[in-house]
Amino acid sequence: MSAPPLKPIVLTFEDARRVVQEQAALIQADNVQTLATEPVDLLAAEGRVLAEPVQADRDIPPFPRSTRDGYAVRSADLSQLPATLDVIGEIKAGEKLDRIPSAVGSGQTVAIMTGAPVPTGPDAVVMVEYTSQSGKQVEITRAVGPGENIVPRGAEAREGAILLERGLRLNEAAIALAASVGKSRLRVYARPRVAVLTTGDEIVDIDATPGPTQIRNSNSYSLAAQIRRAGGEPVLLPVAPDELQGLRRLIEEGLSSDLLLMTGGVSMGRYDLVEQALSEMNADFFFTGAKIQPGRPVVFGKCGAGAAARDGVSTPRASTYFFGLPGNPVSTMVTFELFARPILEALVGESPRKLIFLHARLKKEIRIKTGLKRFLPAILSGEFEHSEVELVAWQGSGDIAAIARANCYIVIPPDRECIAAGEWAAVMMR
Ligand code: AMP
Ligand code: MG
């Protein structure tokens, strides 16, 4: 079959991101119907994405809670200072109901501890620091307003309220909240399978001894790490040759996953055959390049019959999204973060997230050609207002040793040819 002519679609970084985000939104709209779910123990839930809302099983707090160690008082009793009140009891955190005084009248108080229930009558708690007790009496030297140092019952959430929404990626705070309402297991979305297909006649498996002109496959391993971190399950395919038939067979295999990531074979070289193979398979291309560096030849599209249903739960999609990521190792890492990650996050069931930038002062001037948005490996040092950033010395986007020394990227807009030392530079963390 002869390939239909390929029309290059080269977008600005912003347009390429917009296209990716639009497709991610389409995936998300279908997620409740399409994605498989599974239960997970709370201790293993970090980083997973909630497939069910989590509700408050009772009012939070379930009783008016003292936030201080001190004395529960009627605030009106403290209009004259110092005030002396009768201490009629003590309430510690977790106190049994029958040991809590049923009424605390005017002129009376109870000693109370942080986290203990405030009894009926008092409307505030005076911190112990402003009191001195002797025998059954306490002298108080500081007034309190009504409600001070008490969290009313249900003020944080009402019974039945939704505390965590479906689509939330679980972090320690969400896990604490789930624990507080007794959810020892949560229903999360199953990890999508992401096929990783690296291409190139020069690439050998890492267990093999490379010949003098061969190199080991590192991209499949960096991608597997990035896929895992985003919540996917990497499936490494054999290295594809720079030859159409073999390449096509492996692409077809990869398209049966939830997402296909290819690396290499998307540049202008005579043996860069990924786009041709996909176009012979009637793929739709959203873009075949972005005005960025590294990563300019990045390809995004969708193709084929879609991922097979798993476990009889998930519904097959009509087609599978794919990325052709440039083969240079730094380009592969950067283009995954910028373009593949949002699609994978959508397939993981997560609600959309934005890229986060921070700013740091540039240590040394940067001079660069205009026309491309750059994401250059850099080292961020210092903290807060003392943060500083500088480029790592590198030999270009094939330099894995340089990217391993870096801890961030300096982002340079396409119209800047010089950023002076001391200027604020935009930094994307990795
Ligand atoms: P390509 O995009 O196929 O032109 O490859 C660009 C550069 O990246 C070449 O120097 C390749 O040898 C290198 N490369 C391609 N795939 C890999 C890989 N899986 N691991 C490490 N380097 C690679
Ligand atoms: Mg190649």
CSV table of C-alpha atoms and ligand atoms in Angstrom, one decimal:
chain,number,residue,atom,x,y,z
A,1,MET,CA,0.0,0.0,0.0
A,2,SER,CA,1.4,3.5,-0.8
A,3,ALA,CA,1.2,6.0,1.9
A,4,PRO,CA,-1.0,9.1,1.5
A,5,PRO,CA,1.2,12.2,1.4
A,6,LEU,CA,2.0,13.6,4.9
A,7,LYS,CA,1.1,17.2,5.4
A,8,PRO,CA,3.2,18.5,8.3
A,9,ILE,CA,1.2,20.1,11.1
A,10,VAL,CA,3.7,22.1,13.2
A,11,LEU,CA,2.1,24.0,16.1
A,12,THR,CA,3.3,26.5,18.6
A,13,PHE,CA,3.8,25.1,22.1
A,14,GLU,CA,0.6,26.8,23.3
A,15,ASP,CA,-1.5,25.4,20.4
A,16,ALA,CA,-0.1,21.9,20.8
A,17,ARG,CA,-0.9,22.0,24.6
A,18,ARG,CA,-4.4,23.2,23.7
A,19,VAL,CA,-4.9,20.3,21.3
A,20,VAL,CA,-3.7,17.9,24.0
A,21,GLN,CA,-5.9,19.4,26.6
A,22,GLU,CA,-9.0,19.3,24.3
A,23,GLN,CA,-8.4,15.6,23.7
A,24,ALA,CA,-7.8,15.0,27.4
A,25,ALA,CA,-11.2,16.7,28.1
A,26,LEU,CA,-12.9,14.3,25.6
A,27,ILE,CA,-11.3,11.3,27.4
A,28,GLN,CA,-12.5,12.6,30.8
A,29,ALA,CA,-16.0,13.1,29.6
A,30,ASP,CA,-16.2,9.4,28.9
A,31,ASN,CA,-14.3,8.2,31.9
A,32,VAL,CA,-17.2,7.2,34.2
A,33,GLN,CA,-18.4,4.8,31.5
A,34,THR,CA,-15.1,3.6,30.1
A,35,LEU,CA,-12.6,3.2,32.9
A,36,ALA,CA,-12.3,0.0,34.9
A,37,THR,CA,-12.1,0.5,38.7
A,38,GLU,CA,-10.7,-1.6,41.5
A,39,PRO,CA,-10.6,-1.5,45.3
A,40,VAL,CA,-7.3,-0.5,47.0
A,41,ASP,CA,-6.2,-0.5,50.6
A,42,LEU,CA,-5.8,3.0,52.1
A,43,LEU,CA,-2.2,2.2,52.8
A,44,ALA,CA,-1.6,1.6,49.1
A,45,ALA,CA,-3.8,4.4,47.8
A,46,GLU,CA,-1.2,7.2,47.5
A,47,GLY,CA,-1.1,8.5,43.9
A,48,ARG,CA,-4.1,6.5,42.8
A,49,VAL,CA,-7.2,8.3,41.4
A,50,LEU,CA,-10.5,8.1,43.2
A,51,ALA,CA,-13.3,6.5,41.2
A,52,GLU,CA,-16.0,7.1,43.9
A,53,PRO,CA,-16.8,10.2,46.0
A,54,VAL,CA,-15.9,10.0,49.7
A,55,GLN,CA,-18.6,11.3,52.1
A,56,ALA,CA,-18.6,12.3,55.7
A,57,ASP,CA,-20.1,9.4,57.7
A,58,ARG,CA,-21.1,11.8,60.5
A,59,ASP,CA,-20.7,15.5,61.4
A,60,ILE,CA,-17.1,16.7,61.5
A,61,PRO,CA,-16.3,17.4,64.2
A,62,PRO,CA,-18.9,15.1,65.8
A,63,PHE,CA,-19.1,17.2,68.9
A,64,PRO,CA,-18.1,20.9,69.7
A,65,ARG,CA,-14.4,20.4,70.0
A,66,SER,CA,-12.0,22.4,72.2
A,67,THR,CA,-8.9,23.5,70.3
A,68,ARG,CA,-7.0,24.4,73.5
A,69,ASP,CA,-6.1,23.1,76.9
A,70,GLY,CA,-7.9,25.5,79.3
A,71,TYR,CA,-11.3,26.1,80.9
A,72,ALA,CA,-14.7,26.0,79.2
A,73,VAL,CA,-16.6,29.2,80.2
A,74,ARG,CA,-19.6,31.3,79.5
A,75,SER,CA,-17.9,34.3,77.8
A,76,ALA,CA,-20.3,36.7,79.6
A,77,ASP,CA,-18.9,35.6,82.9
A,78,LEU,CA,-15.6,37.3,82.0
A,79,SER,CA,-16.9,40.8,81.7
A,80,GLN,CA,-15.0,41.8,84.8
A,81,LEU,CA,-11.4,40.8,85.1
A,82,PRO,CA,-9.9,39.0,86.9
A,83,ALA,CA,-12.9,36.7,87.2
A,84,THR,CA,-13.1,33.8,89.7
A,85,LEU,CA,-15.2,30.7,88.7
A,86,ASP,CA,-16.0,27.4,90.4
A,87,VAL,CA,-14.4,24.4,88.7
A,88,ILE,CA,-17.0,21.7,88.7
A,89,GLY,CA,-15.1,19.0,86.7
A,90,GLU,CA,-12.5,18.1,84.1
A,91,ILE,CA,-13.1,16.8,80.6
A,92,LYS,CA,-10.2,15.1,78.7
A,93,ALA,CA,-10.2,14.1,75.1
A,94,GLY,CA,-12.3,11.0,74.6
A,95,GLU,CA,-14.1,11.5,77.9
A,96,LYS,CA,-17.1,9.1,78.3
A,97,LEU,CA,-20.4,10.8,77.8
A,98,ASP,CA,-21.7,10.0,81.4
A,99,ARG,CA,-18.7,11.7,82.9
A,100,ILE,CA,-19.3,15.0,81.2
A,101,PRO,CA,-21.3,17.5,83.4
A,102,SER,CA,-24.8,17.8,81.9
A,103,ALA,CA,-25.0,21.5,82.7
A,104,VAL,CA,-22.4,24.2,83.5
A,105,GLY,CA,-24.1,27.2,84.9
A,106,SER,CA,-23.2,30.8,85.2
A,107,GLY,CA,-20.2,31.3,87.5
A,108,GLN,CA,-19.0,27.7,86.8
A,109,THR,CA,-16.4,26.2,84.6
A,110,VAL,CA,-14.8,22.9,83.7
A,111,ALA,CA,-11.1,22.2,83.0
A,112,ILE,CA,-10.9,21.0,79.4
A,113,MET,CA,-8.2,19.5,77.2
A,114,THR,CA,-7.5,19.9,73.4
A,115,GLY,CA,-9.8,17.7,71.4
A,116,ALA,CA,-12.3,17.2,74.2
A,117,PRO,CA,-16.1,17.9,73.8
A,118,VAL,CA,-17.3,21.2,75.2
A,119,PRO,CA,-20.3,20.6,77.5
A,120,THR,CA,-23.7,22.4,77.2
A,121,GLY,CA,-23.6,25.9,78.7
A,122,PRO,CA,-20.1,27.3,78.0
A,123,ASP,CA,-19.6,29.1,74.7
A,124,ALA,CA,-15.8,29.5,74.8
A,125,VAL,CA,-12.5,28.1,76.1
A,126,VAL,CA,-9.9,30.2,77.9
A,127,MET,CA,-6.4,29.0,77.4
A,128,VAL,CA,-4.7,27.6,80.5
A,129,GLU,CA,-2.0,30.2,80.1
A,130,TYR,CA,-4.4,32.9,81.3
A,131,THR,CA,-5.6,31.1,84.4
A,132,SER,CA,-4.5,29.9,87.8
A,133,GLN,CA,-6.4,27.3,89.7
A,134,SER,CA,-6.3,26.7,93.4
A,135,GLY,CA,-8.5,24.0,94.9
A,136,LYS,CA,-12.0,24.2,93.3
A,137,GLN,CA,-11.6,27.8,92.0
A,138,VAL,CA,-9.8,29.3,89.0
A,139,GLU,CA,-8.9,32.9,88.5
A,140,ILE,CA,-9.0,34.0,84.9
A,141,THR,CA,-7.1,37.1,83.6
A,142,ARG,CA,-8.1,37.3,80.0
A,143,ALA,CA,-11.6,37.6,78.3
A,144,VAL,CA,-12.8,35.5,75.4
A,145,GLY,CA,-15.3,36.2,72.7
A,146,PRO,CA,-18.3,33.8,72.1
A,147,GLY,CA,-17.1,30.7,70.2
A,148,GLU,CA,-13.4,31.3,70.8
A,149,ASN,CA,-11.3,28.2,70.8
A,150,ILE,CA,-14.3,25.9,70.0
A,151,VAL,CA,-15.0,24.3,66.6
A,152,PRO,CA,-18.8,23.8,66.5
A,153,ARG,CA,-20.2,20.3,65.7
A,154,GLY,CA,-20.4,19.9,61.9
A,155,ALA,CA,-18.4,23.1,61.1
A,156,GLU,CA,-15.8,21.2,59.1
A,157,ALA,CA,-18.4,19.0,57.3
A,158,ARG,CA,-21.9,17.9,57.7
A,159,GLU,CA,-22.8,14.2,57.7
A,160,GLY,CA,-23.3,13.1,54.1
A,161,ALA,CA,-21.3,15.9,52.6
A,162,ILE,CA,-18.9,15.0,49.7
A,163,LEU,CA,-15.4,15.4,51.1
A,164,LEU,CA,-13.4,14.0,48.1
A,165,GLU,CA,-14.6,14.0,44.5
A,166,ARG,CA,-14.2,11.3,41.9
A,167,GLY,CA,-11.1,12.1,39.8
A,168,LEU,CA,-9.0,13.3,42.6
A,169,ARG,CA,-5.4,12.0,42.8
A,170,LEU,CA,-4.9,10.8,46.4
A,171,ASN,CA,-2.2,12.6,48.4
A,172,GLU,CA,-1.5,12.4,52.1
A,173,ALA,CA,-4.2,15.0,53.0
A,174,ALA,CA,-6.9,13.1,51.0
A,175,ILE,CA,-5.8,9.9,52.6
A,176,ALA,CA,-6.0,11.5,56.1
A,177,LEU,CA,-9.6,12.6,55.3
A,178,ALA,CA,-10.6,9.1,54.0
A,179,ALA,CA,-9.1,7.6,57.2
A,180,SER,CA,-11.0,10.1,59.3
A,181,VAL,CA,-14.3,8.8,57.9
A,182,GLY,CA,-13.3,5.2,58.3
A,183,LYS,CA,-12.6,4.3,54.6
A,184,SER,CA,-10.0,1.5,54.9
A,185,ARG,CA,-10.5,0.7,51.3
A,186,LEU,CA,-11.2,3.0,48.4
A,187,ARG,CA,-12.4,2.4,44.9
A,188,VAL,CA,-9.9,3.8,42.4
A,189,TYR,CA,-9.5,3.7,38.6
A,190,ALA,CA,-7.5,0.8,37.2
A,191,ARG,CA,-4.0,1.7,35.9
A,192,PRO,CA,-4.2,2.2,32.1
A,193,ARG,CA,-1.7,0.1,30.1
A,194,VAL,CA,0.7,2.2,28.2
A,195,ALA,CA,2.6,0.4,25.4
A,196,VAL,CA,6.2,1.7,24.9
A,197,LEU,CA,7.7,1.1,21.5
A,198,THR,CA,11.2,2.3,20.8
A,199,THR,CA,12.5,2.3,17.3
A,200,GLY,CA,15.9,2.2,15.6
A,201,ASP,CA,18.3,-0.3,14.1
A,202,GLU,CA,21.1,1.0,16.4
A,203,ILE,CA,19.1,0.3,19.6
A,204,VAL,CA,19.8,-2.9,21.6
A,205,ASP,CA,18.2,-4.2,24.8
A,206,ILE,CA,20.0,-3.3,28.0
A,207,ASP,CA,21.0,-6.9,28.7
A,208,ALA,CA,22.7,-7.3,25.4
A,209,THR,CA,26.3,-6.2,24.7
A,210,PRO,CA,26.1,-3.3,22.2
A,211,GLY,CA,28.3,-3.5,19.1
A,212,PRO,CA,30.7,-0.6,18.5
A,213,THR,CA,28.0,1.5,16.7
A,214,GLN,CA,25.1,0.4,18.8
A,215,ILE,CA,23.5,2.0,21.8
A,216,ARG,CA,21.4,0.7,24.7
A,217,ASN,CA,17.7,1.4,24.9
A,218,SER,CA,17.4,4.0,27.7
A,219,ASN,CA,14.1,5.7,26.5
A,220,SER,CA,11.9,2.7,27.3
A,221,TYR,CA,13.1,2.9,30.9
A,222,SER,CA,12.8,6.6,31.4
A,223,LEU,CA,9.3,6.4,29.9
A,224,ALA,CA,8.4,3.5,32.1
A,225,ALA,CA,9.4,5.6,35.1
A,226,GLN,CA,7.4,8.6,33.9
A,227,ILE,CA,4.4,6.4,33.1
A,228,ARG,CA,4.4,4.9,36.5
A,229,ARG,CA,4.7,8.2,38.2
A,230,ALA,CA,1.7,9.5,36.2
A,231,GLY,CA,-0.3,6.4,37.3
A,232,GLY,CA,0.0,4.1,34.2
A,233,GLU,CA,1.3,0.6,33.8
A,234,PRO,CA,4.1,0.5,31.2
A,235,VAL,CA,4.2,-2.4,28.7
A,236,LEU,CA,7.5,-2.6,27.0
A,237,LEU,CA,7.4,-3.9,23.4
A,238,PRO,CA,10.4,-5.2,21.6
A,239,VAL,CA,12.6,-2.6,19.9
A,240,ALA,CA,11.2,-1.9,16.4
A,241,PRO,CA,13.5,-1.9,13.4
A,242,ASP,CA,13.8,1.0,10.9
A,243,GLU,CA,11.8,-1.0,8.4
A,244,LEU,CA,8.1,-0.5,7.6
A,245,GLN,CA,6.7,-4.0,8.0
A,246,GLY,CA,8.3,-4.9,11.3
A,247,LEU,CA,7.5,-1.4,12.6
A,248,ARG,CA,3.9,-1.7,11.6
A,249,ARG,CA,3.4,-5.0,13.2
A,250,LEU,CA,4.7,-3.6,16.5
A,251,ILE,CA,2.6,-0.4,16.2
A,252,GLU,CA,-0.5,-2.6,15.7
A,253,GLU,CA,0.4,-4.5,18.9
A,254,GLY,CA,0.9,-1.3,20.8
A,255,LEU,CA,-2.5,0.1,19.6
A,256,SER,CA,-4.2,-2.6,21.6
A,257,SER,CA,-3.1,-0.9,24.8
A,258,ASP,CA,-4.8,2.2,26.3
A,259,LEU,CA,-2.1,4.5,25.0
A,260,LEU,CA,0.9,4.0,22.7
A,261,LEU,CA,4.1,5.9,23.2
A,262,MET,CA,6.8,5.5,20.5
A,263,THR,CA,10.3,7.0,20.6
A,264,GLY,CA,12.5,7.7,17.7
A,265,GLY,CA,11.9,7.6,14.0
A,266,VAL,CA,9.9,10.9,13.8
A,267,SER,CA,12.6,13.2,12.5
A,268,MET,CA,13.4,14.0,8.9
A,269,GLY,CA,15.9,11.2,8.4
A,270,ARG,CA,15.5,8.7,5.6
A,271,TYR,CA,14.8,5.9,8.1
A,272,ASP,CA,12.4,7.9,10.3
A,273,LEU,CA,9.4,5.8,9.3
A,274,VAL,CA,7.0,6.1,12.2
A,275,GLU,CA,4.7,8.7,10.6
A,276,GLN,CA,4.6,6.9,7.3
A,277,ALA,CA,3.7,3.6,9.0
A,278,LEU,CA,0.9,5.3,11.0
A,279,SER,CA,-0.4,7.2,8.0
A,280,GLU,CA,-0.6,3.9,6.1
A,281,MET,CA,-2.7,2.6,9.0
A,282,ASN,CA,-5.1,5.6,8.4
A,283,ALA,CA,-4.1,7.4,11.6
A,284,ASP,CA,-5.4,10.8,12.4
A,285,PHE,CA,-2.7,13.3,13.2
A,286,PHE,CA,-3.3,16.3,15.5
A,287,PHE,CA,0.2,17.5,15.1
A,288,THR,CA,3.5,16.3,13.7
A,289,GLY,CA,5.7,18.9,15.2
A,290,ALA,CA,5.8,21.7,17.9
A,291,LYS,CA,8.0,24.8,18.0
A,292,ILE,CA,9.9,23.7,21.0
A,293,GLN,CA,13.4,22.6,21.8
A,294,PRO,CA,14.2,19.9,22.6
A,295,GLY,CA,11.4,17.9,21.1
A,296,ARG,CA,10.5,19.7,17.9
A,297,PRO,CA,9.4,16.6,15.8
A,298,VAL,CA,6.9,15.3,18.4
A,299,VAL,CA,3.8,13.6,16.9
A,300,PHE,CA,0.3,13.2,18.4
A,301,GLY,CA,-2.6,11.4,16.9
A,302,LYS,CA,-5.1,8.5,17.2
A,303,CYS,CA,-5.6,5.4,15.3
A,304,GLY,CA,-7.2,2.0,15.0
A,305,ALA,CA,-9.7,-0.2,16.8
A,306,GLY,CA,-8.8,0.9,20.3
A,307,ALA,CA,-7.9,-0.8,23.5
A,308,ALA,CA,-9.5,-4.2,24.2
A,309,ALA,CA,-11.9,-4.4,27.1
A,310,ARG,CA,-10.3,-5.7,30.3
A,311,ASP,CA,-11.7,-7.9,33.0
A,312,GLY,CA,-15.1,-7.5,31.3
A,313,VAL,CA,-15.4,-4.1,33.0
A,314,SER,CA,-13.9,-1.4,30.9
A,315,THR,CA,-15.5,-0.6,27.6
A,316,PRO,CA,-13.2,-0.6,24.5
A,317,ARG,CA,-12.5,2.9,23.1
A,318,ALA,CA,-13.1,3.4,19.3
A,319,SER,CA,-9.4,4.4,18.8
A,320,THR,CA,-6.1,4.6,20.7
A,321,TYR,CA,-4.1,7.8,21.2
A,322,PHE,CA,-0.5,7.6,20.3
A,323,PHE,CA,2.6,9.8,20.6
A,324,GLY,CA,5.7,9.7,18.4
A,325,LEU,CA,8.3,11.1,20.8
A,326,PRO,CA,11.6,12.1,19.4
A,327,GLY,CA,14.4,9.6,20.1
A,328,ASN,CA,16.9,11.8,21.7
A,329,PRO,CA,16.6,10.9,25.4
A,330,VAL,CA,16.1,14.5,26.7
A,331,SER,CA,13.6,15.2,24.0
A,332,THR,CA,11.7,12.0,24.9
A,333,MET,CA,11.5,13.0,28.6
A,334,VAL,CA,10.5,16.6,27.9
A,335,THR,CA,7.8,15.8,25.3
A,336,PHE,CA,6.3,13.2,27.6
A,337,GLU,CA,5.9,15.8,30.4
A,338,LEU,CA,4.5,18.5,28.1
A,339,PHE,CA,2.2,16.4,25.9
A,340,ALA,CA,1.8,12.8,26.7
A,341,ARG,CA,1.3,13.3,30.5
A,342,PRO,CA,-2.1,15.1,30.2
A,343,ILE,CA,-3.5,12.3,28.0
A,344,LEU,CA,-2.2,9.7,30.4
A,345,GLU,CA,-3.6,11.5,33.4
A,346,ALA,CA,-7.0,11.6,31.6
A,347,LEU,CA,-6.8,7.9,31.0
A,348,VAL,CA,-5.9,7.4,34.7
A,349,GLY,CA,-9.2,9.2,35.5
A,350,GLU,CA,-7.7,12.3,36.9
A,351,SER,CA,-9.3,15.8,36.5
A,352,PRO,CA,-7.1,18.2,34.4
A,353,ARG,CA,-4.0,19.7,35.9
A,354,LYS,CA,-1.9,22.7,34.8
A,355,LEU,CA,1.8,22.8,34.3
A,356,ILE,CA,3.4,24.5,37.3
A,357,PHE,CA,6.2,27.0,36.9
A,358,LEU,CA,8.2,28.8,39.6
A,359,HIS,CA,10.6,31.7,39.2
A,360,ALA,CA,14.2,31.9,40.2
A,361,ARG,CA,17.0,34.3,39.5
A,362,LEU,CA,19.3,33.3,36.7
A,363,LYS,CA,22.9,32.8,37.7
A,364,LYS,CA,24.5,33.2,34.3
A,365,GLU,CA,23.4,34.9,31.2
A,366,ILE,CA,21.7,32.8,28.5
A,367,ARG,CA,21.9,33.6,24.8
A,368,ILE,CA,19.8,31.6,22.4
A,369,LYS,CA,18.3,31.8,18.9
A,370,THR,CA,14.6,32.9,18.7
A,371,GLY,CA,11.7,31.0,17.2
A,372,LEU,CA,11.4,28.0,19.5
A,373,LYS,CA,10.1,27.7,23.1
A,374,ARG,CA,13.0,26.1,25.0
A,375,PHE,CA,13.0,23.7,27.9
A,376,LEU,CA,16.6,23.5,28.9
A,377,PRO,CA,18.0,21.2,31.6
A,378,ALA,CA,19.1,23.3,34.6
A,379,ILE,CA,20.0,23.1,38.3
A,380,LEU,CA,17.9,25.0,40.8
A,381,SER,CA,19.7,25.8,44.1
A,382,GLY,CA,18.9,27.8,47.2
A,383,GLU,CA,15.4,28.2,48.7
A,384,PHE,CA,12.5,30.6,48.6
A,385,GLU,CA,13.7,34.1,47.8
A,386,HIS,CA,17.3,32.9,47.5
A,387,SER,CA,16.5,30.4,44.7
A,388,GLU,CA,18.9,30.5,41.8
A,389,VAL,CA,19.0,28.6,38.6
A,390,GLU,CA,21.6,27.9,35.9
A,391,LEU,CA,21.8,25.7,32.8
A,392,VAL,CA,23.7,22.5,33.0
A,393,ALA,CA,26.5,22.2,30.5
A,394,TRP,CA,25.3,19.7,27.9
A,395,GLN,CA,26.1,18.3,24.5
A,396,GLY,CA,22.5,18.6,23.3
A,397,SER,CA,19.3,16.6,23.7
A,398,GLY,CA,21.2,13.3,23.5
A,399,ASP,CA,23.1,14.0,26.7
A,400,ILE,CA,21.6,11.7,29.3
A,401,ALA,CA,24.4,12.4,31.8
A,402,ALA,CA,23.5,16.1,31.7
A,403,ILE,CA,19.8,15.6,32.3
A,404,ALA,CA,20.6,13.3,35.2
A,405,ARG,CA,22.6,16.1,36.8
A,406,ALA,CA,19.7,18.6,36.2
A,407,ASN,CA,16.7,18.9,38.6
A,408,CYS,CA,14.6,21.3,36.5
A,409,TYR,CA,14.1,23.0,33.1
A,410,ILE,CA,14.6,26.7,32.4
A,411,VAL,CA,11.8,27.7,30.1
A,412,ILE,CA,12.6,30.4,27.6
A,413,PRO,CA,9.9,32.0,25.4
A,414,PRO,CA,10.5,31.9,21.6
A,415,ASP,CA,11.0,35.7,21.3
A,416,ARG,CA,13.9,36.0,23.8
A,417,GLU,CA,17.5,35.8,22.6
A,418,CYS,CA,19.1,36.9,25.8
A,419,ILE,CA,18.3,36.5,29.4
A,420,ALA,CA,20.7,38.4,31.6
A,421,ALA,CA,22.2,37.1,34.9
A,422,GLY,CA,20.0,38.2,37.8
A,423,GLU,CA,16.8,38.2,35.8
A,424,TRP,CA,13.9,36.1,36.9
A,425,ALA,CA,13.6,32.9,34.8
A,426,ALA,CA,10.7,30.6,34.5
A,427,VAL,CA,11.5,27.1,35.9
A,428,MET,CA,9.6,23.9,35.3
A,429,MET,CA,10.4,21.2,37.9
A,430,ARG,CA,10.9,17.6,37.0
B,1,AMP,P1,15.7,9.4,16.1
B,1,AMP,O1,14.6,10.3,16.7
B,1,AMP,O2,15.3,8.0,15.8
B,1,AMP,O3,16.3,10.1,14.9
B,1,AMP,O4,16.8,9.3,17.2
B,1,AMP,C1,17.5,10.4,17.7
B,1,AMP,C2,18.6,10.0,18.6
B,1,AMP,O5,18.1,9.4,19.7
B,1,AMP,C3,19.6,9.0,17.9
B,1,AMP,O6,20.9,9.4,18.3
B,1,AMP,C4,19.2,7.7,18.5
B,1,AMP,O7,20.2,6.8,18.5
B,1,AMP,C5,18.8,8.1,19.9
B,1,AMP,N1,17.8,7.1,20.4
B,1,AMP,C6,16.7,6.7,19.8
B,1,AMP,N2,16.0,5.8,20.5
B,1,AMP,C7,16.7,5.7,21.7
B,1,AMP,C8,16.5,4.9,22.8
B,1,AMP,N3,15.5,4.1,22.9
B,1,AMP,N4,17.4,5.0,23.8
B,1,AMP,C9,18.4,5.8,23.7
B,1,AMP,N5,18.7,6.6,22.6
B,1,AMP,C10,17.8,6.5,21.6
B,2,MG,MG,16.0,6.4,14.8
